[in-house]
Amino acid sequence: MNYKMIGKFIGRIMLIEAAFLLPACGISIFQGEKEAVQAFAITIFVSAAVGGLLTKRNRGTKKGFHAREGLVCVGISWIVLGLTGALPFFLSGAIPNYVDALFETVSGFTTTGASILPEVEPLPMGMLYWRSFSHWLGGMGVLVFLLAVSSGDERSKGFTMHILRAESPGPKVGKLVPRMKQTAEILYLLYIMLTVLNIVFLLIGKMPLFDAVCTAFGTAGTGGFGIKNDSIAGYSPYLQNVCTVFMLLFGVNFSCYYMLMLRQVKSVFKDEELRLYIGAVVGSTALIALNLRGMYDTVGETIRHAAFQVASIVTTTGFATTDFDLWPTFSKTILVCLMMLGACAGSTGGGFKCGRALLVFKGLRRSVREIVHPGRVEVVRVNGRPMEEKVLANTNAYLAAYALIIVFSFFAISVDGFSVTTNLTAVLSCFNNIGPGLEAVGPTCNFGDFSIFSKLVLILDMLAGRLEIFPILILFSRTTWGRR
Amino acid sequence: MKIIIAGDGKVGAILTRQLSLEDYDLTLIDENPRVLESTEEMYDIMAVQGNCATMEVLERAGVHEAQLLIAATSADEINLLCCLTAHGMNKNLHTIARIRNPEYTDQIIKMREIFPLSLVVNPEKQAAAEIERLLKYPGFLKRDTFAKGRVEIVELRVDEGSPLRRRSLADMDSIVGCKVLVCAVLRDGAAVAPDGNYTLLEGDRIFVTASTDTLETLLKNLHIITHKVKRVLICGGGRLSYYLSKRLEKSGIKVLLIEKEYERCVHLSNILPGVTVIHGDASDERLLEGEGLENCDALVALTGLDELNMVISLHGTISKVPQVITKLGRMDNTSLLDRLPIGSTISPKHLCSNSIVRYVRALRNQTGAALTVHTIADGYAEALEFRVNEDTKHVGEPLKNINLKKNVLVVGITHRGEHEIPAGDSYFEKGDTVIIVSSGVVVYQLNDIFEA
């Protein structure tokens, strides 16, 4: 294990976090929130000092950096990110319990948006900003950001591939251009452009600047922390529709946008994953709207609420314009299914990912055909290109790990005594990085009542969900830490 | 600059390593996804899986933005088709193809006239030329020429009986009796840029610059006896053996060639009428002795297996064959090879990739590019030759006053045809050529060697 290299990366991550805490601190200074300023200042100092020390101590290391190091590095970085990011909430007294603060922060970075706070409006503005900003940073990935800004001093930088693979979601992660730094830059450039566009559209709808920025951060990262107690419900229908559209946009694979930039429009619209994604959204919206007939005043309002909730759940954002816990069972079931489907691979969204679902389905179809013709040899194709058997096997392994983690977590938190629906949707919602579930963790409620143990389980679920299981799982494997 | 490499084989892998260190944007095409994955994990490149001669795959690899395509798959025909197709899609594309079949090689000049090929490389043919040079100038491990053959960088090994053993470099000139400069020392698999106090040890491989005229003095004083090669035993009857036999035959050297496969023997004796072709197993000690290994002036092991070549060469060294040359296909474990008495080693893929890298550099920097580039010390250092032009800084200043970058050494200055091994008072003028050795620093232009 190349501890030095990992130390260096983690040091840099802490430096970046310190830098990103500065604007939040600035807002608190501007608003005169004394305790918040103090908490931010201490966190920035500690994070910068530890980060600087780690970077300096581990300078000039050349030893090997393999898949194992890449995964461990990403796993630890995210845990460190959460532990440090929780300090402001804890130190300022905004969230007196550290585990609660950790839950809130990890929920932020993993773009879950599940909260333990019954009321968010009393929070200092700096804290609200930090909560929403953690969504934005966690959405595209902190280490990808590091790859975009880091100078090319390492001689052979192929190992960065391990980091991109570990942090970017999807069954098959590839670069957009030959250089990793450029790939990371393009990703963040697209991300920033879309976010700015989102802010502009929100401002046109007369949303205050601070609200617009925070809401856009929550949308871009497909996070879901609102800065109002009733999430997005209090805003005008126009603003809600803007959110619906942008949530869906951020759930699309970012390489599609890059293709659009290269004017390869045809190949984008022929993308099977994108088609599945759009199909799922349109189909679910239609079914739910039919099911909700008469619940709202007009047809337009029904469709608006249905579309918003579908977009919010399928992209794993977790905003809400209405309490969907009150919807009929059929609609709720569709939402739970969408929770597991998730957004596209290579987007900021979470969940199982449409691309994987497609692969699993195609693999299953092949198995069925092989039963009919035992000697049949068939290659699974996606977008007309043959898929390697290894990717298929990995996807099936991922499905197994995915199911196992849900089962284990479901068991673990059941001791708290909530209803089965509550527990199941709490696990699904945290593991798929959505935010709200049903019943006691529904859109109007929060996770505050769970025991500390359950919260820790859910924190790990969120991390495992965001990092696609293996970077977290590998931290618990004994062979990881042993000699090679 | 965007470069597409088709074929992730041995040459493709070395090129990837070399070029990705030099800030080119590389895209690699291969049919085997597994090879691609491991290369992608090692270097910062993009991988595209598929047949490199199809338009769809070339499109995906970004042929329209690329400036250079290097086709180095195992099949000549695919390489050619790949270059033709790619050039058809992008008229400004430079193309390099690896062509190895002797039947094509004979018509290469005509092919370059009618096909859009910028450069054709043939690893075996290059290696044959290199081996021939080694046979004619024995005693070196490796030899590179600069300044139209007036300056050499030779690789020597400090052996047990060498007069250089345990002597510092400051004494070098007095031992060898002429003016030379040690530009790099390879010890335990790492290259060092030595100063005057550096003491040489047994097993060190040293890289010495000398003018061609003084070469004989150098060899004589180091007790490396020059003898004329008259009889050469070649083991293995591949393409490289064919090219080499043909060359040696031309210069009147008697060649014995041992090949395992009968059919191939018949074919070889058909195309090489002057060569004694022997059907047999080269690893068989009795066969080698029966064919008069002791009376040979040189043994060249050119079979397809590195391990077999090494064993054959060991056998040759033990039988006291004056010169032994070993071909190696995978040169990665060279720190081990230093300890083995297997004579000079030669790696066709390295020779081939060096010539491609040279072309790429020239393409990148049409003006002020290096005249010659040689990789020395197993790729840890590079020797480059530049011409001093009006843009060059520090013209006319004595070298001791110039602040050079670390790990860069000026090892030769040619002034109006006169070569000089530089000392502190030496200087260069416009029109001179300068040879530098750099390890680690990438030098594109002469001005790159000066500290800013």
mmCIF file of C-alpha atoms in Angstrom, chain B residues 213-370:
data_model
loop_
_atom_site.group_PDB
_atom_site.id
_atom_site.type_symbol
_atom_site.label_atom_id
_atom_site.label_comp_id
_atom_site.label_asym_id
_atom_site.label_seq_id
_atom_site.Cartn_x
_atom_site.Cartn_y
_atom_site.Cartn_z
ATOM 1 C CA ASP B 213 39.475 9.571 -34.883
ATOM 2 C CA THR B 214 40.406 8.899 -31.277
ATOM 3 C CA LEU B 215 38.220 5.809 -31.031
ATOM 4 C CA GLU B 216 41.043 3.435 -31.829
ATOM 5 C CA THR B 217 43.353 4.963 -29.207
ATOM 6 C CA LEU B 218 40.585 4.674 -26.664
ATOM 7 C CA LEU B 219 39.993 1.014 -27.442
ATOM 8 C CA LYS B 220 43.648 0.112 -27.485
ATOM 9 C CA ASN B 221 44.361 1.721 -24.132
ATOM 10 C CA LEU B 222 41.368 0.069 -22.544
ATOM 11 C CA HIS B 223 42.711 -3.320 -23.716
ATOM 12 C CA ILE B 224 39.687 -3.880 -25.878
ATOM 13 C CA ILE B 225 41.337 -5.668 -28.754
ATOM 14 C CA THR B 226 40.028 -5.024 -32.213
ATOM 15 C CA HIS B 227 39.824 -8.041 -34.390
ATOM 16 C CA LYS B 228 38.297 -8.475 -37.781
ATOM 17 C CA VAL B 229 35.219 -10.639 -37.903
ATOM 18 C CA LYS B 230 35.387 -13.322 -40.555
ATOM 19 C CA ARG B 231 33.006 -16.038 -39.438
ATOM 20 C CA VAL B 232 29.669 -15.432 -37.728
ATOM 21 C CA LEU B 233 27.261 -17.956 -36.269
ATOM 22 C CA ILE B 234 23.640 -16.829 -36.215
ATOM 23 C CA CYS B 235 21.067 -18.733 -34.178
ATOM 24 C CA GLY B 236 17.463 -18.439 -35.286
ATOM 25 C CA GLY B 237 16.197 -17.895 -38.781
ATOM 26 C CA GLY B 238 13.666 -15.089 -38.460
ATOM 27 C CA ARG B 239 13.367 -11.905 -40.449
ATOM 28 C CA LEU B 240 16.186 -10.224 -38.532
ATOM 29 C CA SER B 241 18.526 -13.132 -39.359
ATOM 30 C CA TYR B 242 17.612 -12.800 -43.009
ATOM 31 C CA TYR B 243 18.422 -9.074 -43.134
ATOM 32 C CA LEU B 244 21.635 -9.553 -41.173
ATOM 33 C CA SER B 245 22.866 -12.513 -43.219
ATOM 34 C CA LYS B 246 22.279 -10.573 -46.391
ATOM 35 C CA ARG B 247 24.273 -7.598 -45.125
ATOM 36 C CA LEU B 248 27.142 -9.702 -43.773
ATOM 37 C CA GLU B 249 27.306 -11.732 -46.944
ATOM 38 C CA LYS B 250 27.680 -8.526 -48.935
ATOM 39 C CA SER B 251 30.695 -7.442 -46.873
ATOM 40 C CA GLY B 252 32.353 -10.828 -47.347
ATOM 41 C CA ILE B 253 31.766 -12.366 -43.934
ATOM 42 C CA LYS B 254 31.060 -16.083 -43.762
ATOM 43 C CA VAL B 255 27.693 -16.790 -42.153
ATOM 44 C CA LEU B 256 26.403 -19.978 -40.537
ATOM 45 C CA LEU B 257 22.717 -19.932 -39.722
ATOM 46 C CA ILE B 258 20.990 -22.423 -37.444
ATOM 47 C CA GLU B 259 17.217 -22.756 -37.672
ATOM 48 C CA LYS B 260 14.928 -25.238 -35.989
ATOM 49 C CA GLU B 261 12.178 -25.523 -38.558
ATOM 50 C CA TYR B 262 12.980 -27.539 -41.657
ATOM 51 C CA GLU B 263 10.604 -25.737 -44.021
ATOM 52 C CA ARG B 264 12.047 -22.400 -42.998
ATOM 53 C CA CYS B 265 15.583 -23.742 -43.576
ATOM 54 C CA VAL B 266 14.668 -24.680 -47.137
ATOM 55 C CA HIS B 267 13.192 -21.252 -47.714
ATOM 56 C CA LEU B 268 16.218 -19.501 -46.203
ATOM 57 C CA SER B 269 18.717 -21.462 -48.247
ATOM 58 C CA ASN B 270 16.628 -20.587 -51.271
ATOM 59 C CA ILE B 271 16.713 -16.818 -50.648
ATOM 60 C CA LEU B 272 20.229 -16.736 -49.154
ATOM 61 C CA PRO B 273 22.354 -18.795 -51.535
ATOM 62 C CA GLY B 274 25.724 -17.808 -50.024
ATOM 63 C CA VAL B 275 24.814 -18.701 -46.431
ATOM 64 C CA THR B 276 25.328 -22.094 -44.809
ATOM 65 C CA VAL B 277 21.901 -22.950 -43.420
ATOM 66 C CA ILE B 278 21.860 -25.678 -40.784
ATOM 67 C CA HIS B 279 18.734 -27.433 -39.619
ATOM 68 C CA GLY B 280 18.926 -28.040 -35.886
ATOM 69 C CA ASP B 281 18.189 -26.828 -32.384
ATOM 70 C CA ALA B 282 20.429 -23.935 -31.388
ATOM 71 C CA SER B 283 20.077 -24.772 -27.714
ATOM 72 C CA ASP B 284 21.814 -28.078 -28.385
ATOM 73 C CA GLU B 285 25.372 -27.754 -27.095
ATOM 74 C CA ARG B 286 26.718 -30.535 -29.271
ATOM 75 C CA LEU B 287 25.313 -28.999 -32.424
ATOM 76 C CA LEU B 288 26.940 -25.635 -31.672
ATOM 77 C CA GLU B 289 30.262 -27.269 -30.939
ATOM 78 C CA GLY B 290 29.998 -29.497 -33.974
ATOM 79 C CA GLU B 291 29.501 -26.467 -36.157
ATOM 80 C CA GLY B 292 32.707 -24.986 -34.765
ATOM 81 C CA LEU B 293 31.523 -22.468 -32.220
ATOM 82 C CA GLU B 294 35.110 -22.052 -30.941
ATOM 83 C CA ASN B 295 36.338 -20.996 -34.348
ATOM 84 C CA CYS B 296 33.671 -18.349 -34.820
ATOM 85 C CA ASP B 297 34.532 -14.689 -34.414
ATOM 86 C CA ALA B 298 31.040 -13.843 -33.310
ATOM 87 C CA LEU B 299 27.861 -15.482 -32.081
ATOM 88 C CA VAL B 300 24.540 -13.733 -32.644
ATOM 89 C CA ALA B 301 21.492 -15.125 -30.828
ATOM 90 C CA LEU B 302 18.379 -14.055 -32.714
ATOM 91 C CA THR B 303 15.711 -16.634 -31.903
ATOM 92 C CA GLY B 304 12.248 -15.521 -30.944
ATOM 93 C CA LEU B 305 12.687 -16.396 -27.285
ATOM 94 C CA ASP B 306 14.663 -14.081 -24.993
ATOM 95 C CA GLU B 307 15.408 -16.895 -22.577
ATOM 96 C CA LEU B 308 16.820 -19.108 -25.306
ATOM 97 C CA ASN B 309 18.905 -16.244 -26.670
ATOM 98 C CA MET B 310 20.349 -15.627 -23.235
ATOM 99 C CA VAL B 311 21.247 -19.289 -22.772
ATOM 100 C CA ILE B 312 22.854 -19.458 -26.197
ATOM 101 C CA SER B 313 24.863 -16.317 -25.464
ATOM 102 C CA LEU B 314 25.977 -17.621 -22.084
ATOM 103 C CA HIS B 315 27.164 -20.711 -23.835
ATOM 104 C CA GLY B 316 29.042 -18.577 -26.348
ATOM 105 C CA THR B 317 30.705 -16.501 -23.630
ATOM 106 C CA ILE B 318 31.801 -19.628 -21.790
ATOM 107 C CA SER B 319 33.175 -21.106 -25.013
ATOM 108 C CA LYS B 320 35.219 -17.893 -25.344
ATOM 109 C CA VAL B 321 33.675 -16.634 -28.557
ATOM 110 C CA PRO B 322 35.289 -13.193 -28.971
ATOM 111 C CA GLN B 323 32.017 -11.403 -29.559
ATOM 112 C CA VAL B 324 28.510 -12.262 -28.478
ATOM 113 C CA ILE B 325 25.348 -10.361 -29.385
ATOM 114 C CA THR B 326 21.951 -11.137 -27.876
ATOM 115 C CA LYS B 327 18.610 -10.026 -29.230
ATOM 116 C CA LEU B 328 16.017 -9.250 -26.609
ATOM 117 C CA GLY B 329 12.334 -8.652 -27.186
ATOM 118 C CA ARG B 330 11.427 -7.570 -23.670
ATOM 119 C CA MET B 331 14.109 -5.320 -22.246
ATOM 120 C CA ASP B 332 12.311 -4.471 -19.051
ATOM 121 C CA ASN B 333 14.483 -6.413 -16.632
ATOM 122 C CA THR B 334 17.777 -4.835 -17.591
ATOM 123 C CA SER B 335 19.147 -4.495 -14.073
ATOM 124 C CA LEU B 336 19.350 -8.282 -14.105
ATOM 125 C CA LEU B 337 20.965 -8.413 -17.526
ATOM 126 C CA ASP B 338 23.897 -6.248 -16.367
ATOM 127 C CA ARG B 339 25.084 -9.099 -14.201
ATOM 128 C CA LEU B 340 24.962 -11.690 -16.963
ATOM 129 C CA PRO B 341 27.871 -12.170 -19.372
ATOM 130 C CA ILE B 342 25.766 -12.221 -22.523
ATOM 131 C CA GLY B 343 27.709 -9.614 -24.493
ATOM 132 C CA SER B 344 26.020 -6.750 -26.271
ATOM 133 C CA THR B 345 22.267 -6.699 -26.329
ATOM 134 C CA ILE B 346 20.066 -5.389 -29.049
ATOM 135 C CA SER B 347 16.375 -4.600 -28.965
ATOM 136 C CA PRO B 348 14.643 -4.093 -32.310
ATOM 137 C CA LYS B 349 11.588 -2.496 -30.731
ATOM 138 C CA HIS B 350 13.695 0.130 -28.969
ATOM 139 C CA LEU B 351 15.557 0.988 -32.145
ATOM 140 C CA CYS B 352 12.275 1.254 -33.979
ATOM 141 C CA SER B 353 10.561 3.441 -31.408
ATOM 142 C CA ASN B 354 13.620 5.696 -31.194
ATOM 143 C CA SER B 355 13.410 6.482 -34.860
ATOM 144 C CA ILE B 356 9.706 7.208 -34.544
ATOM 145 C CA VAL B 357 10.225 9.468 -31.530
ATOM 146 C CA ARG B 358 12.843 11.345 -33.499
ATOM 147 C CA TYR B 359 10.363 11.889 -36.301
ATOM 148 C CA VAL B 360 7.675 13.052 -33.887
ATOM 149 C CA ARG B 361 9.984 15.600 -32.329
ATOM 150 C CA ALA B 362 10.982 16.933 -35.700
ATOM 151 C CA LEU B 363 7.316 17.228 -36.621
ATOM 152 C CA ARG B 364 6.453 19.086 -33.449
ATOM 153 C CA ASN B 365 9.188 21.587 -33.893
ATOM 154 C CA GLN B 366 9.995 22.065 -37.525
ATOM 155 C CA THR B 367 12.610 24.738 -36.805
ATOM 156 C CA GLY B 368 15.359 24.303 -34.262
ATOM 157 C CA ALA B 369 14.584 20.630 -33.806
ATOM 158 C CA ALA B 370 17.316 18.201 -32.924
#
